[in-house]
Amino acid sequence: MASGTVAQPRSLSNDDPYKHQPGFGNHFSSEALEGALPVGQNTPQVCPYGLYAEQLSGTAFTVGRSGNQRSWFYRIRPSVMHLPFEPYRTDQHGIVGAFDAKTTEATPTQMRWLPFTIPAEPGIDFVDGMHTIGGAGDTALKNGIAVHVYMATQSMNRRAFGNSDGDFLIVPQQGRLDIATEFGPMMVAPNEIAVIQRGMRFSVSLPDGPSRGYILEVYDGHFELPDLGPIGANGLANPRDFKTPVAKYENVEEEWSIINKYQGELFIASQGHSPFDVVAWHGNYAPYKYNLADFSVINSVSFDHVDPSIFTVLTCKSAHPGTAVADFVIFPPRFEVQMHTFRPPYFHRNCMSEFMGLIHGEYEAKKGGFLPGGASLHSMMAPHGPDAKTVENATTRDLNPGRVADKTMAFMFESMFQLRLTKWAIEHRQRDRDYYKVWQNIPVTFDPSQRKVSVKKSTD
């Protein structure tokens, strides 16, 4: 065997007790009892095993077949069997859905937060531990996005959550999430993501204890794989690596609370049975998870730092071709071989908003200050780029082929919207108010009498 640099294993191992169906956007079928799915029709007069048929629509009925999304449940009780909804923890929960001057502030200043502290007190579950960083748009008009973080210390005990406003893309940073859904369970570990779309009810347990992570919410459309263009048919996030749960049901009569996010506010209703009583289902509107270590990285193998869009895992497209409501982008372990090149991310002013988080490791452009569990926001047209230490190293180092970002996973939520920040985020004690200083000592090396350049030779 030839010797040389050993790359990180493609998939990070984690204990996953559940089975899944592979694929992205497939029409799936799953049944926990053999024969529970009706044959040849969706709504027979009497369903097998005495189940009830219920459709969950993710798009309007008349959307074209290529974009139409819906699934059929075959469940023990219709989901309508609950008491009326009432407001939940009004003015006490951390979720914001109206991004106006009353609840949020606008600032073009570059923002950074040290790791968000997980509360010491017990009894805070996924819903109560969710806080909005910022957002834009209007949930009632199905237009816009929101960025949240969660810090939870307790599993959701006989409580389920459903979002009428949009789709959640969940990024665990500390601790696995054991997510029960109407479609079946998913175990989602750090370095994996989960997408749970509009209307799907789920409950989060914490098998590893206190947990922390990030959430991207889109109000319009659904996430899809980015077009590959001249890359070809393969690369980036491959469809076969996405995993959708298989049916699993529980038939128990006990008090449950259903929490619904509707127009940015929370409501709660009681019911006398578990919401996870779906015995079988079929369709193409279903939750899924993805291991970020399965991403097939494309990068420059000659010169120049390519645009970060080459690392897009999922995108939610807007009505403007090539412009996203939101992109989910990662910065995974990879080789760097560019010659005559400033290799870190370049200095930039962007017509998009960039929210970044770090799951583990050290981000190559800001080692030391940008920490796992923290975040940064570079708003539309706000200048940003590598810090002074990174610049010094990048302009003096030997440009040998090597590895970058090993044992690291940073990510970015990028959006065409200008985000307003919640007062909770702006006033948070973990906000790094000295963030601007990382750029102040970048050396001025301009000398009009010297023309020392790195020439790209044709023989390289």
XYZ file of C-alpha atoms in Angstrom:
460
model
C 0.000 0.000 0.000
C 1.367 3.399 -0.962
C 2.009 5.835 1.861
C 0.731 9.400 1.982
C -1.833 11.680 3.566
C -4.778 9.747 4.920
C -8.122 11.433 4.395
C -10.860 11.504 6.988
C -13.360 8.632 6.709
C -16.267 9.516 4.446
C -19.011 8.837 6.986
C -18.773 9.645 10.663
C -20.078 6.689 12.659
C -22.984 7.125 15.022
C -25.390 4.738 16.649
C -28.631 4.765 14.674
C -31.194 2.244 15.937
C -33.724 2.945 13.190
C -34.281 1.753 9.640
C -34.713 4.163 6.771
C -35.643 4.363 3.099
C -32.913 5.870 0.899
C -33.534 8.525 -1.719
C -34.548 12.152 -2.192
C -38.000 13.156 -3.398
C -39.039 9.561 -4.050
C -42.576 8.247 -3.765
C -42.099 6.115 -0.671
C -44.307 3.387 0.778
C -44.024 2.035 4.303
C -46.189 -0.094 6.566
C -45.640 -1.292 10.125
C -48.262 -4.016 9.669
C -48.231 -6.105 6.511
C -51.185 -5.231 4.309
C -51.984 -1.933 6.059
C -51.608 0.025 2.808
C -54.721 -0.160 0.612
C -54.150 -1.694 -2.806
C -55.197 0.219 -5.905
C -56.773 3.244 -4.198
C -56.148 5.818 -1.476
C -59.516 6.045 0.326
C -61.391 2.732 0.425
C -64.732 2.675 2.198
C -63.073 0.712 4.983
C -59.281 0.702 5.266
C -57.331 -2.420 6.284
C -57.253 -3.040 10.052
C -60.000 -0.439 10.511
C -57.590 2.475 9.957
C -58.507 5.961 8.763
C -57.100 7.521 5.585
C -55.749 11.077 5.919
C -53.879 13.126 3.343
C -51.100 15.614 4.196
C -50.589 18.095 1.340
C -47.288 19.928 1.016
C -48.331 21.761 -2.150
C -51.624 22.892 -3.643
C -53.702 20.175 -5.318
C -53.163 21.662 -8.768
C -49.368 22.039 -8.718
C -47.858 20.178 -11.674
C -46.871 16.567 -11.181
C -43.147 17.333 -11.180
C -43.568 19.575 -8.125
C -46.648 18.149 -6.419
C -45.978 16.851 -2.898
C -48.373 14.933 -0.660
C -48.567 11.801 1.451
C -51.349 9.515 2.641
C -51.488 8.343 6.255
C -53.348 5.256 7.438
C -53.778 5.918 11.106
C -55.661 4.631 14.133
C -57.388 7.961 14.808
C -57.763 11.016 12.571
C -55.511 13.862 13.699
C -58.559 16.121 14.053
C -59.438 14.425 17.363
C -58.159 17.171 19.674
C -59.567 20.003 21.775
C -59.506 23.635 20.541
C -56.165 25.445 20.378
C -55.321 28.163 22.877
C -52.381 30.619 22.951
C -49.223 29.090 24.427
C -46.847 31.071 26.659
C -47.735 34.386 25.045
C -44.797 36.842 25.325
C -42.742 34.182 27.128
C -41.513 31.817 24.433
C -38.464 32.712 22.341
C -39.969 32.425 18.853
C -40.518 35.567 16.803
C -42.520 35.580 13.592
C -43.148 39.281 12.946
C -39.954 41.045 11.940
C -40.974 44.645 12.551
C -39.602 47.483 14.661
C -41.511 46.279 17.744
C -39.747 42.922 17.970
C -36.551 43.289 15.930
C -33.800 45.707 14.963
C -31.998 46.314 11.695
C -28.212 46.625 11.680
C -25.581 46.281 8.950
C -22.884 45.631 11.580
C -21.063 42.320 11.350
C -22.309 40.175 14.228
C -20.799 37.241 16.089
C -21.936 35.215 19.067
C -19.858 33.011 21.308
C -21.425 29.581 21.959
C -25.001 29.975 23.147
C -25.131 28.756 26.734
C -27.300 25.742 27.498
C -29.420 26.658 30.532
C -28.510 25.050 33.840
C -32.115 24.598 34.878
C -33.924 21.387 33.886
C -37.325 21.204 32.230
C -36.584 23.082 29.001
C -37.512 20.991 25.971
C -36.919 21.562 22.260
C -39.891 23.930 21.857
C -39.339 25.968 25.019
C -35.598 26.112 24.277
C -36.034 27.616 20.818
C -35.034 31.258 20.269
C -35.205 33.308 17.084
C -32.008 35.051 15.986
C -33.625 36.961 13.144
C -35.584 36.760 9.957
C -37.481 38.531 7.226
C -40.807 38.375 5.484
C -44.281 37.378 6.551
C -45.519 33.940 7.540
C -49.097 34.822 6.541
C -47.949 35.621 3.013
C -45.691 32.518 2.908
C -42.722 34.690 2.031
C -39.462 34.879 3.973
C -37.229 32.969 6.376
C -36.276 32.773 10.041
C -33.111 31.609 11.805
C -33.434 30.018 15.241
C -31.215 28.286 17.774
C -32.315 25.773 20.381
C -30.863 24.904 23.777
C -32.768 22.050 25.436
C -32.269 20.189 28.699
C -35.256 17.834 28.644
C -37.055 15.559 26.215
C -40.526 16.513 25.028
C -42.756 14.491 27.351
C -46.064 13.658 25.633
C -45.773 16.873 23.635
C -45.654 17.170 19.854
C -44.877 20.170 17.666
C -46.192 21.117 14.246
C -45.298 24.127 12.118
C -47.959 25.724 9.913
C -45.559 28.478 8.836
C -42.861 26.622 6.939
C -40.176 23.930 6.774
C -37.512 23.351 9.435
C -33.935 22.414 8.551
C -32.435 21.326 11.880
C -28.658 21.244 12.492
C -27.719 19.544 15.797
C -24.438 20.804 17.258
C -24.353 19.070 20.644
C -26.231 15.891 21.458
C -28.298 13.593 19.284
C -31.974 14.253 18.623
C -34.302 11.245 18.725
C -37.169 12.603 16.636
C -40.507 10.817 16.585
C -42.575 11.777 13.536
C -45.871 10.650 12.081
C -43.834 8.884 9.382
C -41.578 7.056 11.830
C -38.546 7.869 13.996
C -35.200 9.440 13.059
C -32.022 9.580 15.145
C -30.153 12.733 14.108
C -26.595 13.227 15.377
C -24.245 16.220 15.148
C -22.815 16.299 11.612
C -26.243 15.268 10.333
C -29.246 17.422 9.452
C -32.972 16.773 9.508
C -35.647 18.438 7.383
C -39.196 18.419 8.737
C -41.657 20.137 6.444
C -44.715 22.270 7.035
C -47.520 20.533 8.918
C -45.615 17.436 10.063
C -45.936 16.697 13.763
C -42.870 15.583 15.675
C -41.489 15.180 19.185
C -37.832 15.459 20.223
C -36.114 13.321 22.860
C -32.545 13.881 24.081
C -30.705 10.547 24.428
C -27.398 12.288 25.234
C -28.748 14.826 27.685
C -28.684 18.618 27.118
C -28.596 19.560 23.439
C -27.932 22.602 21.281
C -28.239 23.405 17.601
C -29.488 25.631 14.812
C -32.667 25.835 12.718
C -33.320 27.381 9.309
C -37.005 27.974 8.584
C -38.333 28.794 5.112
C -41.852 30.109 4.636
C -42.117 29.579 0.879
C -41.471 26.397 -1.096
C -39.462 23.378 -0.007
C -35.804 22.400 0.007
C -34.477 20.596 -3.034
C -31.138 19.478 -4.400
C -29.293 22.212 -6.321
C -28.962 21.905 -10.072
C -25.541 20.544 -11.005
C -25.149 22.208 -14.409
C -21.778 21.414 -16.027
C -20.754 19.331 -12.986
C -22.847 16.588 -14.591
C -25.105 13.928 -13.129
C -23.189 13.203 -9.909
C -21.607 15.125 -7.058
C -22.352 17.327 -4.055
C -25.217 15.751 -2.047
C -26.227 12.572 -3.869
C -29.927 11.620 -3.655
C -29.236 8.061 -2.496
C -27.644 9.311 0.746
C -30.801 10.948 2.101
C -32.796 8.825 4.542
C -36.544 8.862 5.153
C -38.109 7.053 8.145
C -40.192 3.903 7.989
C -43.585 3.523 9.622
C -43.771 2.882 13.357
C -46.866 3.416 15.446
C -48.009 3.512 19.043
C -51.598 2.926 20.121
C -51.857 4.519 23.542
C -54.587 6.565 25.162
C -52.987 9.192 27.355
C -52.947 12.969 27.590
C -50.860 14.633 24.870
C -50.263 18.303 24.069
C -50.018 19.464 20.453
C -48.132 22.738 20.018
C -48.718 24.506 16.725
C -46.663 27.384 15.304
C -49.082 29.548 13.326
C -48.279 33.012 11.933
C -45.237 33.175 14.190
C -47.198 32.518 17.364
C -47.580 29.336 19.397
C -50.825 27.594 20.260
C -51.511 24.448 22.294
C -54.266 21.841 22.212
C -54.873 18.690 24.237
C -55.825 15.249 22.975
C -56.274 11.871 24.597
C -53.959 9.792 22.450
C -50.509 9.723 20.874
C -50.223 11.608 17.554
C -47.805 8.937 16.338
C -50.427 6.324 15.494
C -49.754 6.070 11.749
C -49.582 2.365 10.871
C -48.747 2.884 7.184
C -48.124 5.708 4.751
C -47.149 6.419 1.171
C -46.201 9.557 -0.730
C -43.399 11.980 -1.550
C -43.950 14.526 1.246
C -41.939 13.162 4.153
C -39.204 14.176 6.584
C -35.616 13.102 5.975
C -32.104 13.272 7.332
C -28.654 13.503 5.749
C -25.105 12.864 6.975
C -22.884 15.810 5.997
C -19.894 13.474 5.758
C -21.544 11.947 2.667
C -21.159 15.205 0.715
C -19.065 14.770 -2.455
C -16.867 17.870 -2.467
C -16.099 19.751 -5.678
C -13.207 22.234 -5.527
C -10.638 24.055 -7.640
C -7.665 21.888 -8.624
C -5.706 24.637 -10.399
C -5.995 28.206 -9.042
C -8.339 30.647 -7.278
C -10.799 30.154 -4.439
C -14.129 29.098 -5.919
C -17.435 30.595 -4.781
C -19.000 28.881 -1.739
C -22.100 27.974 -3.746
C -20.113 24.926 -4.888
C -20.707 23.543 -1.379
C -24.515 23.829 -1.458
C -26.283 20.834 0.074
C -29.900 21.989 -0.281
C -31.625 25.022 -1.740
C -35.060 26.574 -1.486
C -35.533 28.380 -4.776
C -37.226 31.730 -5.224
C -39.196 32.992 -8.198
C -35.953 34.537 -9.515
C -33.820 31.894 -11.291
C -30.481 31.385 -9.585
C -31.500 33.301 -6.450
C -32.442 31.360 -3.348
C -34.946 31.995 -0.607
C -32.292 30.100 1.340
C -29.319 27.847 0.658
C -27.804 25.417 3.129
C -24.044 25.407 2.484
C -21.298 23.485 4.283
C -17.496 23.801 4.482
C -16.408 20.168 4.823
C -13.010 18.466 5.121
C -11.269 18.510 1.743
C -7.979 18.840 -0.118
C -6.675 22.260 -1.143
C -4.216 22.366 -4.015
C -4.660 25.790 -5.645
C -1.382 27.391 -6.713
C -0.574 31.119 -6.771
C -3.749 31.617 -4.770
C -4.984 33.287 -1.606
C -6.558 30.092 -0.317
C -8.871 31.203 2.519
C -12.324 32.589 1.721
C -11.819 35.906 -0.054
C -12.899 39.333 1.188
C -16.453 39.863 0.121
C -19.540 42.062 0.034
C -22.574 40.019 -0.897
C -26.075 40.732 -2.198
C -27.167 37.839 0.069
C -27.277 37.533 3.865
C -24.859 34.996 5.389
C -25.516 33.339 8.760
C -22.806 30.889 9.787
C -22.513 28.279 12.516
C -19.885 25.759 13.554
C -20.745 22.177 14.476
C -17.229 21.118 15.484
C -13.588 21.951 14.813
C -11.999 25.229 13.691
C -13.220 27.260 10.733
C -10.275 27.985 8.450
C -10.940 31.732 8.084
C -11.340 32.576 11.788
C -9.580 30.143 14.080
C -10.033 30.828 17.754
C -12.929 33.269 17.873
C -15.574 31.432 15.885
C -16.445 28.497 18.131
C -18.685 25.405 18.000
C -22.162 26.357 19.161
C -21.627 30.011 18.271
C -22.641 31.914 15.159
C -22.006 34.922 12.960
C -24.118 37.063 10.659
C -22.803 39.102 7.767
C -25.761 41.060 6.481
C -26.371 42.082 2.920
C -23.410 44.089 1.572
C -21.610 44.013 4.946
C -17.867 43.577 4.267
C -16.401 40.369 5.662
C -13.526 37.976 5.161
C -10.660 36.223 6.958
C -9.215 37.749 10.105
C -5.766 39.322 10.401
C -3.986 36.135 11.561
C -5.430 34.145 8.682
C -4.393 36.827 6.177
C -0.827 36.833 7.452
C -0.579 33.063 7.233
C -2.242 32.858 3.815
C 0.089 35.410 2.215
C 3.332 33.889 3.532
C 2.757 30.136 3.616
C 4.134 27.576 1.177
C 1.388 26.538 -1.215
C 1.851 22.805 -1.022
C -1.071 20.452 -1.567
C -2.705 19.653 1.745
C -5.845 19.187 3.764
C -8.181 21.828 5.118
C -11.004 21.612 7.659
C -10.225 18.107 8.892
C -12.336 17.283 11.944
C -14.314 20.457 11.216
C -17.784 21.209 9.901
C -18.920 24.780 9.455
C -22.106 25.705 7.640
C -23.945 28.717 6.232
C -27.582 29.693 5.857
C -27.511 32.072 2.885
C -30.585 34.036 1.879
C -31.690 36.714 -0.559
C -33.564 38.407 2.325
C -32.200 41.150 4.558
C -32.533 39.843 8.101
C -33.708 41.844 11.077
C -32.361 40.660 14.442
C -34.411 39.987 17.546
C -33.695 41.949 20.673
C -32.818 38.623 22.323
C -29.993 38.128 19.801
C -28.702 41.710 19.871
C -28.694 41.975 23.661
C -27.494 38.422 24.337
C -24.585 38.197 26.772
C -22.779 35.866 24.345
C -22.703 38.454 21.594
C -19.069 39.254 20.782
C -19.039 43.026 20.786
C -15.335 43.051 19.878
C -15.881 41.090 16.665
C -14.931 44.082 14.502
C -11.426 44.022 15.970
C -10.445 40.817 14.117
C -10.011 42.880 10.948
C -8.422 46.048 12.355
C -4.822 44.782 12.304
C -4.784 43.531 8.728
C -1.445 44.935 7.495
C -1.302 47.524 4.740
C 1.365 46.154 2.399
C 0.838 48.510 -0.525
C 4.117 49.880 -1.933
C 3.884 51.783 -5.251
C 7.604 51.221 -5.853
C 7.369 47.442 -5.707
C 5.434 45.205 -8.086
C 5.864 41.860 -6.409
C 3.187 39.519 -7.708
C 2.531 35.843 -7.783
C 2.666 35.007 -11.481
C 0.623 32.087 -12.742
C 3.006 30.254 -15.050
C 1.740 28.169 -17.931
C 3.958 25.263 -16.834
C 2.241 24.958 -13.414
